Coordinates of C-alpha atoms in Angstrom, one line a residue:
M1 CA -2.6 40.3 7.5
T2 CA -3.1 37.4 5.1
E3 CA -6.7 36.7 4.2
F4 CA -8.0 33.1 3.9
D5 CA -11.0 31.8 2.2
T6 CA -12.0 29.8 5.3
V7 CA -10.6 29.3 8.8
F8 CA -11.6 26.1 10.6
R9 CA -11.2 26.0 14.4
S10 CA -11.5 22.9 16.5
L11 CA -10.3 21.9 20.0
R12 CA -9.2 18.6 18.4
V13 CA -7.4 19.1 15.1
V14 CA -5.7 15.8 14.1
T15 CA -2.3 16.6 12.6
P16 CA 0.8 14.4 12.1
A17 CA 2.2 15.9 15.3
G18 CA -0.8 14.8 17.3
V19 CA -4.3 16.1 18.3
M20 CA -4.4 19.7 19.4
P21 CA -6.6 22.8 19.6
A22 CA -5.8 24.7 16.4
A23 CA -7.0 27.0 13.6
V24 CA -6.6 25.9 10.0
G25 CA -6.4 28.6 7.3
V26 CA -7.4 27.5 3.8
R27 CA -6.9 29.5 0.6
D28 CA -7.4 28.3 -3.0
G29 CA -8.2 24.8 -1.9
R30 CA -5.0 24.2 0.2
I31 CA -4.0 24.5 3.8
R32 CA -2.0 27.7 4.2
A33 CA -1.7 27.9 8.0
V34 CA -2.0 25.7 11.0
A35 CA -2.0 28.0 14.0
G36 CA -3.1 28.2 17.7
H37 CA -6.8 27.8 18.3
G38 CA -7.3 31.5 19.1
A39 CA -5.0 32.9 16.4
R40 CA -6.3 36.0 14.7
L41 CA -6.7 34.8 11.1
R42 CA -8.6 37.0 8.7
A43 CA -11.0 35.1 6.5
R44 CA -14.1 35.5 4.4
C45 CA -15.7 32.5 6.3
E46 CA -15.0 30.9 9.6
T47 CA -16.2 27.5 10.8
D48 CA -15.9 26.8 14.5
L49 CA -16.3 23.1 15.3
G50 CA -15.9 23.4 19.0
G51 CA -15.1 20.0 20.5
T52 CA -15.9 18.1 17.2
A53 CA -12.6 16.7 15.8
L54 CA -11.2 17.8 12.5
L55 CA -9.6 14.9 10.6
P56 CA -7.8 14.7 7.3
G57 CA -10.0 13.0 4.7
A58 CA -9.4 9.3 4.4
V59 CA -7.5 7.9 1.4
D60 CA -9.3 4.7 0.6
L61 CA -6.9 2.3 -1.0
G62 CA -8.2 -0.4 -3.3
T63 CA -11.8 0.8 -3.6
G64 CA -14.1 -1.3 -5.8
V65 CA -16.4 0.8 -7.9
H66 CA -18.0 -1.6 -10.4
T67 CA -21.6 -2.1 -9.5
P68 CA -23.7 -4.7 -11.5
G69 CA -26.5 -3.0 -13.3
L70 CA -25.1 0.5 -13.2
E71 CA -23.3 2.5 -15.9
L72 CA -19.7 3.2 -14.9
A73 CA -20.3 7.0 -14.4
E74 CA -23.2 6.3 -12.1
A75 CA -21.2 3.7 -10.2
Y76 CA -18.5 6.3 -9.6
R77 CA -21.2 8.8 -8.3
R78 CA -22.7 6.2 -6.0
T79 CA -19.3 5.2 -4.6
A80 CA -18.3 8.8 -4.1
R81 CA -21.5 9.4 -2.1
A82 CA -20.7 6.5 0.1
A83 CA -17.1 7.6 0.5
L84 CA -18.2 11.1 1.7
A85 CA -20.7 9.6 4.1
G86 CA -17.8 7.6 5.5
G87 CA -15.2 10.4 5.7
A88 CA -13.2 9.4 2.6
T89 CA -12.2 12.2 0.3
T90 CA -9.8 10.3 -1.9
L91 CA -10.5 7.0 -3.7
V92 CA -7.7 4.9 -5.1
V93 CA -9.7 2.6 -7.3
S94 CA -8.9 -1.1 -7.7
P95 CA -8.5 -2.1 -11.4
A96 CA -10.8 -5.1 -11.1
P97 CA -13.5 -6.1 -11.1
G98 CA -14.4 -3.4 -13.6
R99 CA -16.1 -2.9 -16.9
P100 CA -13.5 -2.5 -18.3
A101 CA -10.9 -3.8 -16.0
V102 CA -8.0 -1.3 -15.9
T103 CA -5.3 -3.3 -17.5
R104 CA -4.4 -0.9 -20.4
A105 CA -4.0 2.8 -20.7
D106 CA -7.2 3.0 -22.8
D107 CA -9.1 1.4 -20.0
L108 CA -7.7 3.9 -17.5
Q109 CA -8.9 6.8 -19.7
V110 CA -12.4 5.3 -19.7
H111 CA -12.5 5.3 -15.9
L112 CA -11.0 8.9 -15.8
R113 CA -13.8 10.1 -18.0
A114 CA -16.5 8.3 -16.0
S115 CA -15.2 9.8 -12.7
A116 CA -14.6 13.3 -14.1
D117 CA -17.4 14.9 -12.1
S118 CA -16.8 13.0 -8.9
P119 CA -16.9 15.2 -5.7
V120 CA -14.0 13.2 -4.3
S121 CA -10.4 12.9 -5.7
V122 CA -10.0 9.7 -7.8
Y123 CA -6.8 7.9 -8.6
L124 CA -6.5 4.6 -10.4
M125 CA -4.3 1.5 -10.1
G126 CA -3.3 -0.5 -13.1
G127 CA -4.1 -4.2 -13.2
V128 CA -1.4 -6.9 -13.8
H129 CA -2.5 -10.2 -15.2
P130 CA -0.7 -13.0 -17.0
G131 CA -0.9 -11.3 -20.4
S132 CA 0.4 -7.9 -19.2
G133 CA 3.5 -6.8 -21.0
P134 CA 6.1 -4.2 -20.2
L135 CA 4.6 -1.8 -22.6
D136 CA 1.1 -2.2 -21.0
L137 CA 2.6 -1.3 -17.6
T138 CA 4.6 1.6 -18.9
D139 CA 1.6 3.0 -20.7
L140 CA -0.5 2.7 -17.6
R141 CA 2.0 4.5 -15.5
A142 CA 2.4 7.3 -18.0
A143 CA -1.4 7.6 -18.2
G144 CA -1.6 8.2 -14.5
A145 CA -1.7 4.9 -12.6
V146 CA -0.4 5.6 -9.1
A147 CA 0.2 1.9 -8.3
F148 CA -0.3 -1.6 -9.7
Q149 CA -2.4 -4.5 -8.3
C150 CA -2.3 -8.2 -8.9
S151 CA -3.5 -11.5 -7.4
L152 CA -1.9 -14.8 -6.9
S153 CA -5.2 -16.5 -7.1
D154 CA -8.8 -15.4 -7.7
G155 CA -8.7 -12.2 -5.6
G156 CA -8.6 -10.0 -8.7
E157 CA -11.9 -11.2 -10.1
P158 CA -12.6 -11.5 -13.9
G159 CA -10.2 -9.6 -16.1
M160 CA -7.2 -10.1 -13.7
A161 CA -6.3 -13.8 -13.4
G162 CA -3.7 -14.9 -10.9
L163 CA 0.0 -14.7 -11.5
E164 CA 2.3 -17.7 -11.5
E165 CA 5.8 -17.4 -9.9
S166 CA 7.7 -16.5 -13.0
R167 CA 5.2 -13.9 -14.2
L168 CA 5.0 -12.4 -10.7
R169 CA 8.8 -11.8 -10.6
K170 CA 8.9 -10.4 -14.1
A171 CA 6.0 -8.0 -13.3
M172 CA 7.7 -7.0 -10.1
A173 CA 10.9 -6.1 -12.0
E174 CA 9.0 -4.1 -14.6
I175 CA 7.1 -2.2 -11.8
A176 CA 10.2 -1.5 -9.8
A177 CA 11.7 0.2 -12.9
L178 CA 8.6 2.4 -13.0
D179 CA 9.1 3.4 -9.4
A180 CA 5.6 2.4 -8.4
P181 CA 4.2 0.2 -5.5
L182 CA 2.5 -3.2 -6.2
L183 CA -0.5 -4.3 -4.2
V184 CA -0.8 -8.1 -4.0
H185 CA -3.7 -10.3 -3.0
A186 CA -1.5 -13.0 -1.6
E187 CA -3.6 -16.2 -1.2
D188 CA -1.8 -19.1 -2.8
P189 CA -4.0 -21.0 -5.3
V190 CA -2.5 -24.4 -4.4
E191 CA -3.9 -24.0 -0.9
L192 CA -7.3 -23.0 -2.4
G193 CA -7.9 -26.4 -4.1
P194 CA -11.4 -27.5 -5.0
A195 CA -12.0 -29.1 -1.6
L196 CA -10.8 -26.0 0.3
T197 CA -12.2 -23.2 -1.8
G198 CA -15.1 -22.5 0.7
Q199 CA -12.7 -22.4 3.6
R200 CA -9.8 -20.3 2.3
P201 CA -7.6 -21.3 5.3
P202 CA -4.9 -19.0 6.7
V203 CA -2.2 -21.3 5.3
A204 CA -3.2 -20.0 1.8
E205 CA -2.2 -16.5 3.0
R206 CA 1.0 -17.8 4.6
R207 CA 2.2 -19.6 1.5
G208 CA 1.3 -16.7 -0.7
L209 CA 3.0 -14.3 1.5
E210 CA 6.2 -16.4 1.5
R211 CA 6.1 -16.3 -2.4
V212 CA 5.6 -12.5 -2.3
V213 CA 8.4 -11.8 0.2
A214 CA 10.9 -14.0 -1.7
A215 CA 10.1 -12.2 -5.0
A216 CA 10.2 -8.8 -3.5
R217 CA 13.5 -9.6 -1.8
A218 CA 15.0 -10.7 -5.1
V219 CA 13.6 -7.9 -7.3
G220 CA 13.4 -5.0 -4.9
T221 CA 9.8 -3.9 -5.7
R222 CA 7.9 -1.9 -3.1
T223 CA 5.2 -4.4 -2.3
H224 CA 2.0 -4.1 -0.2
V225 CA 0.0 -7.2 0.7
S226 CA -3.7 -6.3 0.6
P227 CA -5.8 -7.4 2.3
F228 CA -3.8 -8.9 5.2
T229 CA -5.9 -11.0 7.5
A230 CA -4.0 -13.9 8.9
A231 CA -2.3 -12.6 12.1
E232 CA 0.0 -15.6 12.2
C233 CA 1.8 -14.2 9.2
A234 CA 2.7 -10.9 11.0
A235 CA 6.1 -12.3 12.2
L236 CA 6.9 -13.3 8.6
L237 CA 6.3 -9.7 7.4
A238 CA 8.3 -8.3 10.3
A239 CA 11.3 -10.6 9.6
A240 CA 11.3 -9.5 6.0
R241 CA 11.2 -5.8 6.8
S242 CA 14.1 -6.3 9.4
I243 CA 16.4 -7.4 6.5
G244 CA 15.4 -4.6 4.3
V245 CA 12.7 -6.1 2.1
G246 CA 10.3 -3.3 1.0
V247 CA 7.1 -5.1 2.0
G248 CA 4.1 -3.9 4.0
A249 CA 0.5 -4.7 4.4
Q250 CA -3.0 -3.3 4.5
T251 CA -6.0 -4.7 6.5
C252 CA -9.6 -3.6 6.6
P253 CA -11.9 -2.6 9.5
H254 CA -14.1 -5.7 9.1
Y255 CA -11.1 -8.0 9.8
L256 CA -10.5 -5.9 13.0
C257 CA -14.1 -5.7 14.1
L258 CA -16.1 -8.7 12.9
P259 CA -15.1 -12.2 14.0
T260 CA -16.6 -15.0 12.1
E261 CA -18.2 -16.4 15.3
L262 CA -20.6 -13.5 15.3
L263 CA -21.8 -13.7 11.7
E264 CA -25.4 -14.5 11.0
P265 CA -25.9 -17.1 8.2
G266 CA -27.2 -14.6 5.7
S267 CA -24.6 -11.9 6.3
P268 CA -22.9 -10.4 3.2
A269 CA -19.7 -10.6 5.2
H270 CA -19.4 -14.3 4.3
A271 CA -18.3 -13.1 0.8
F272 CA -15.1 -11.4 1.9
R273 CA -11.9 -12.9 0.4
P274 CA -9.9 -13.7 2.4
P275 CA -12.7 -14.5 4.8
L276 CA -13.3 -13.1 8.2
R277 CA -11.4 -15.1 10.7
S278 CA -11.8 -16.2 14.3
D279 CA -12.0 -13.9 17.3
A280 CA -8.6 -15.0 18.4
N281 CA -7.2 -14.0 15.0
R282 CA -9.0 -10.7 15.3
R283 CA -7.3 -9.9 18.6
A284 CA -3.9 -11.0 17.3
L285 CA -4.4 -8.8 14.2
W286 CA -4.9 -5.8 16.5
S287 CA -1.7 -6.8 18.4
A288 CA 0.2 -6.9 15.1
L289 CA -1.3 -3.5 14.0
L290 CA -0.2 -1.9 17.2
E291 CA 3.4 -3.2 17.3
E292 CA 6.1 -0.5 17.1
N293 CA 7.1 -0.1 13.4
S294 CA 4.3 -2.5 12.4
A295 CA 4.3 -3.7 8.8
I296 CA 0.6 -3.0 8.7
T297 CA 0.6 0.6 7.7
T298 CA -2.7 1.2 6.0
V299 CA -6.4 0.4 6.8
S300 CA -9.0 0.8 4.1
S301 CA -12.6 -0.2 3.6
G302 CA -12.4 -3.2 1.3
H303 CA -15.5 -1.8 -0.4
L304 CA -16.5 -4.2 -3.2
P305 CA -20.1 -3.7 -4.5
A306 CA -19.6 -6.2 -7.3
R307 CA -19.6 -8.8 -4.6
G308 CA -22.3 -7.2 -2.5
L309 CA -19.8 -5.8 0.0
S310 CA -20.8 -2.2 0.8
T311 CA -18.4 -1.0 3.5
L312 CA -17.3 2.6 2.7
E313 CA -20.0 4.4 4.6
W314 CA -19.3 2.7 8.0
S315 CA -15.7 1.7 7.9
L316 CA -14.2 4.8 9.6
P317 CA -16.7 4.8 12.5
A318 CA -16.4 1.0 12.9
L319 CA -12.6 1.2 13.1
W320 CA -12.8 4.1 15.5
T321 CA -15.2 2.3 17.8
A322 CA -12.8 -0.7 18.1
A323 CA -9.8 1.6 18.4
A324 CA -11.4 3.8 21.1
R325 CA -12.2 0.7 23.2
R326 CA -8.5 0.0 23.2
G327 CA -7.7 3.5 24.5
L328 CA -6.3 4.6 21.2
G329 CA -6.4 8.2 19.9
L330 CA -7.6 9.9 16.7
H331 CA -4.1 10.4 15.5
R332 CA -3.8 6.6 15.0
L333 CA -7.1 6.6 13.0
A334 CA -5.8 9.3 10.7
R335 CA -2.4 7.6 10.3
W336 CA -3.9 4.3 9.2
T337 CA -6.7 5.7 7.0
A338 CA -5.2 8.9 5.5
Q339 CA -1.5 9.5 6.1
G340 CA -0.3 5.9 5.5
P341 CA -2.1 5.3 2.2
A342 CA -1.0 8.8 0.9
E343 CA 2.6 8.2 1.8
L344 CA 2.6 4.7 0.2
L345 CA 1.4 6.1 -3.1
G346 CA 3.4 9.4 -3.0
L347 CA 0.3 11.5 -2.9
V348 CA 2.1 14.4 -1.2
G349 CA -0.8 16.7 -0.9
K350 CA -3.2 14.2 0.6
G351 CA -3.8 12.5 4.0
R352 CA -2.5 15.2 6.4
I353 CA -3.6 18.5 8.0
E354 CA -0.4 20.3 7.3
V355 CA 0.6 23.5 5.5
G356 CA 0.8 22.8 1.7
C357 CA -1.7 19.9 1.7
D358 CA -5.1 19.9 0.0
A359 CA -7.8 21.1 2.3
D360 CA -9.6 17.7 2.4
L361 CA -11.2 17.8 5.9
V362 CA -13.7 15.8 7.9
A363 CA -15.6 16.9 11.0
F364 CA -15.8 13.8 13.2
S365 CA -18.0 13.6 16.3
A366 CA -16.0 10.9 18.0
E367 CA -18.3 10.2 21.0
E368 CA -21.6 10.3 19.1
E369 CA -23.1 6.8 18.8
M370 CA -25.4 5.5 16.1
T371 CA -27.0 2.3 15.0
V372 CA -26.4 1.1 11.5
P373 CA -29.9 0.5 9.9
R374 CA -30.9 -3.1 9.7
S375 CA -31.6 -2.5 6.0
D376 CA -28.0 -1.5 5.3
P377 CA -26.5 -3.8 2.6
G378 CA -23.1 -4.0 4.4
P379 CA -21.7 -6.2 7.2
Y380 CA -22.3 -3.6 9.9
A381 CA -26.1 -3.7 9.7
G382 CA -27.8 -3.4 13.1
R383 CA -24.5 -2.7 15.0
T384 CA -24.1 0.3 17.3
I385 CA -20.9 2.2 16.5
A386 CA -19.4 5.6 17.5
G387 CA -18.1 8.4 15.4
K388 CA -20.4 10.5 13.3
V389 CA -19.0 11.9 10.0
G390 CA -19.8 15.3 8.7
P391 CA -19.6 18.0 7.4
V392 CA -16.9 17.1 4.8
W393 CA -14.8 19.5 2.7
V394 CA -12.8 18.7 -0.4
S395 CA -10.2 21.3 -1.5
G396 CA -11.9 23.6 1.1
Q397 CA -15.4 23.3 -0.4
R398 CA -18.1 21.7 1.5
V399 CA -19.4 18.6 -0.3
R400 CA -21.5 17.0 2.4

């Protein structure tokens, strides 16, 4: 009989095939068996979670790491701790804001060194700005960038200015040749004129999305709009996908959970870009997310400490709380937060509890409620949410 390092048992193991009682055998950091709950699997160690669910670790796409006042290595350590507290075992780091912003291969190496001792898996995206040349993008891809990211306006922060139409299409063509996806912050700067900057209306997202779809259709680049907030634009995305345009979208739990009507004047949530929208938009965004073959395939935290937006620790429970109220299951949660981001980026060993995948696993007490401390710096402070995270294992080793 094959011996495993560890066998995990749970009455609710969340797999791509659904939620089921199962035993998960792990050896050398990878999942080597997914068997019936009572299967006789010989192991050096066994962990029986009972009715506590076992989720694949979340793959947080577009995480901001830069934290004013902290050295880069410490910023990575702090972000990793928040990730593990929130059930994320893989970070796909946004190139900006950053010190340095990841716009060249040398910058990427600086970040890789700073994150070398991280307890979570770290991947980096390359930043595209008006001065990015084909050699910069090629070098970034060769150095390990799993995707690229750009903005049409000010979403990229310092170090990554917005792209005009001609540069967007040129960059898309270069990235398509590198067989990498491009994430786009799609607010059109024309609609964010000086008089409207504080409002950031949905029309800015619509006009930007129209530009992105037209460019992606012409060039053929795999494109992901992030973050997607204006539910009125869902039909535009769906129409583009119906004619074969490779465009999808990502939203964040706060857009699905926190309507602007409920925000207190001093809430850090006022700093989100695009902003939180109305309760009617929030409900419509859920409808778009739940459509069959929805274009919204990923949900990630939007963690951005450089702007005072600390969301990683509570994003998964907040999303689950809202999903459970709609009668949805844990398999949806795992698909949006783990499987979807991993598939978008081609991270074949991540995001699934399946034979051959990394043993990145999260115990999740779905029914356990908790109140986020009033002192928490994020947008969920003082709210009661369900879904306690922990313990957490990365490559089969307990890290929290």
